[in-house]
C-alpha atoms as one frame of an Amber mdcrd trajectory, in Angstrom:
protein
 -32.734 -20.783  -6.199 -32.467 -20.485  -2.514 -33.775 -17.692  -0.249 -36.873
 -17.250  -2.237 -39.074 -16.979   0.661 -37.150 -14.071   2.479 -36.362 -12.615
  -1.216 -37.950  -9.638  -3.347 -38.950 -10.368  -6.770 -39.275 -14.197  -6.290
 -41.669 -14.140  -9.362 -39.197 -12.479 -11.629 -36.476 -15.040 -10.756 -39.018
 -17.880 -11.279 -39.059 -16.478 -14.974 -35.251 -16.221 -14.842 -34.942 -19.538
 -13.890 -37.425 -21.143 -16.512 -35.716 -18.895 -19.210 -32.293 -20.869 -18.141
 -33.674 -24.275 -19.051 -34.728 -22.867 -22.608 -32.640 -21.998 -25.922 -29.802
 -19.563 -26.336 -32.014 -16.434 -26.695 -33.892 -17.249 -23.491 -30.845 -17.740
 -21.552 -29.022 -14.505 -23.145 -32.133 -12.668 -21.717 -31.763 -14.337 -18.330
 -28.333 -12.958 -18.300 -29.257  -9.623 -19.100 -32.021  -9.329 -16.530 -29.472
 -10.790 -13.803 -26.460  -8.332 -14.737 -29.232  -5.535 -14.709 -30.972  -6.529
 -11.544 -28.054  -7.130  -8.878 -26.782  -3.745  -7.338 -24.682  -4.639  -4.187
 -24.309  -2.989  -0.902 -27.519  -0.918  -1.756 -30.496  -3.333  -1.694 -32.443
  -3.392   1.729 -33.632  -6.560   1.278 -31.949  -9.808  -0.517 -32.531 -10.848
  -4.040 -32.820 -14.476  -4.790 -29.364 -16.492  -5.186 -28.943 -16.422  -8.888
 -25.826 -18.425  -8.780 -27.594 -21.826  -9.594 -29.099 -20.275 -12.709 -25.763
 -18.562 -13.831 -23.945 -21.768 -13.534 -26.698 -23.811 -15.115 -26.453 -21.433
 -18.352 -22.617 -21.387 -18.409 -21.945 -24.703 -17.922 -23.985 -25.741 -20.946
 -21.341 -23.426 -23.024 -18.176 -24.642 -21.132 -18.392 -21.167 -19.432 -17.928
 -19.339 -22.858 -21.119 -17.789 -23.776 -20.558 -16.257 -26.971 -22.821 -13.791
 -29.005 -24.350 -15.424 -32.116 -23.334 -12.585 -34.590 -19.555 -12.702 -34.112
 -18.969 -15.902 -31.850 -16.879 -13.671 -29.348 -17.454 -13.945 -25.444 -20.825
 -12.138 -24.542 -20.080  -9.453 -21.910 -23.201  -9.793 -20.349 -22.296 -13.261
 -19.067 -19.221 -11.584 -17.376 -21.343  -8.844 -15.954 -23.870 -11.582 -14.745
 -21.287 -13.306 -12.998 -19.482 -10.202 -11.446 -23.161  -8.453 -10.537 -24.127
 -11.654  -8.960 -20.434 -12.163  -7.190 -20.587  -8.730  -5.540 -24.321  -9.070
  -4.374 -23.119 -10.950  -1.203 -19.727 -11.236   0.408 -20.180 -14.923   0.511
 -20.751 -14.904  -3.328 -17.380 -13.350  -4.235 -15.044 -16.723  -4.173 -17.742
 -18.256  -6.749 -17.609 -15.436  -9.116 -13.776 -15.529  -8.992 -13.860 -19.217
  -9.707 -16.562 -18.823 -12.445 -14.552 -16.248 -14.290 -11.409 -18.206 -13.923
 -13.305 -21.067 -15.363 -14.367 -18.549 -18.223 -10.673 -17.662 -18.824  -9.743
 -21.442 -18.988 -12.520 -21.697 -21.652 -11.342 -19.075 -23.570  -7.873 -20.621
 -23.705  -9.070 -24.026 -24.736 -11.239 -22.460 -27.321  -7.877 -20.236 -28.568
  -5.976 -23.700 -28.963  -8.508 -25.663 -30.778 -10.008 -23.084 -33.028  -7.606
 -21.332 -35.472 -10.337 -18.941 -36.426 -10.983 -17.561 -33.053  -9.302 -14.282
 -33.278 -10.927 -12.470 -30.117  -9.089 -14.436 -27.723  -7.082 -11.132 -26.146
  -9.936  -8.931 -26.316 -12.411 -11.710 -24.630  -9.911 -12.264 -22.064  -9.503
  -8.502 -21.257 -13.406  -8.664 -20.909 -13.026 -11.449 -18.215  -9.905  -9.623
 -16.315 -12.183  -6.251 -16.130 -14.949  -8.648 -14.319 -12.419  -9.723 -11.973
 -11.239  -6.287 -11.623 -14.827  -5.291 -10.789 -15.229  -7.636  -8.082 -12.062
  -6.979  -6.325 -12.609  -3.189  -6.539 -16.267  -3.499  -5.614 -15.223  -5.515
  -2.693 -12.839  -3.150  -1.529 -15.645  -0.250  -2.225 -17.627  -2.323   0.349
 -15.128  -2.501   3.000 -14.574   1.297   2.746 -18.155   2.200   2.845 -18.775
   0.158   5.812 -15.637   1.765   7.646 -16.889   4.947   7.113 -20.475   3.921
   8.539 -18.809   2.247  11.408 -16.946   5.361  12.588
C-alpha cells in the first residue's frame, strides 16, 4: 500500500494486506474492515491507500465477490469500493471503474450460469454503490463550499 509513512493505523493495514493474500474468509474480513474503516471527509490524517488490496481481492473473483451461503454478490465488496472511492477525490474514478467491472462480471455470470437468479438484485447493490459515490462527491462539494463562505 502507498502512503503508509504518513498514514494512520498503518499496522492495521499491514494486517489487511496480509489477509488479502489468504483464503476467502480472510479476504472477506479484509473487505469488512476496509468498508468499516474509511469515512470520507472527516479524517484529519490520511489512511493508507487500500485500492491495491481491494483490487487484489476482487480480481481473483472476476470482480464478483460472492457470499458462500447463497452465491450472491457480497454487498461488503461494493461497500469497500465505495468507501475507498469516497475517501479521496482522486480515488473516485477508480471506484466508478471497479463498480463498472462488477456490473460486467455480474452480466457475464448471468449469461453463463442459468442457476444465477440474483442478477437483478446484485446489480441494484452495485448501482447503489455508484449512487453513493456520486452523492458523496456532491455532499463533499457542498460542505467545501459552505466552509469556504
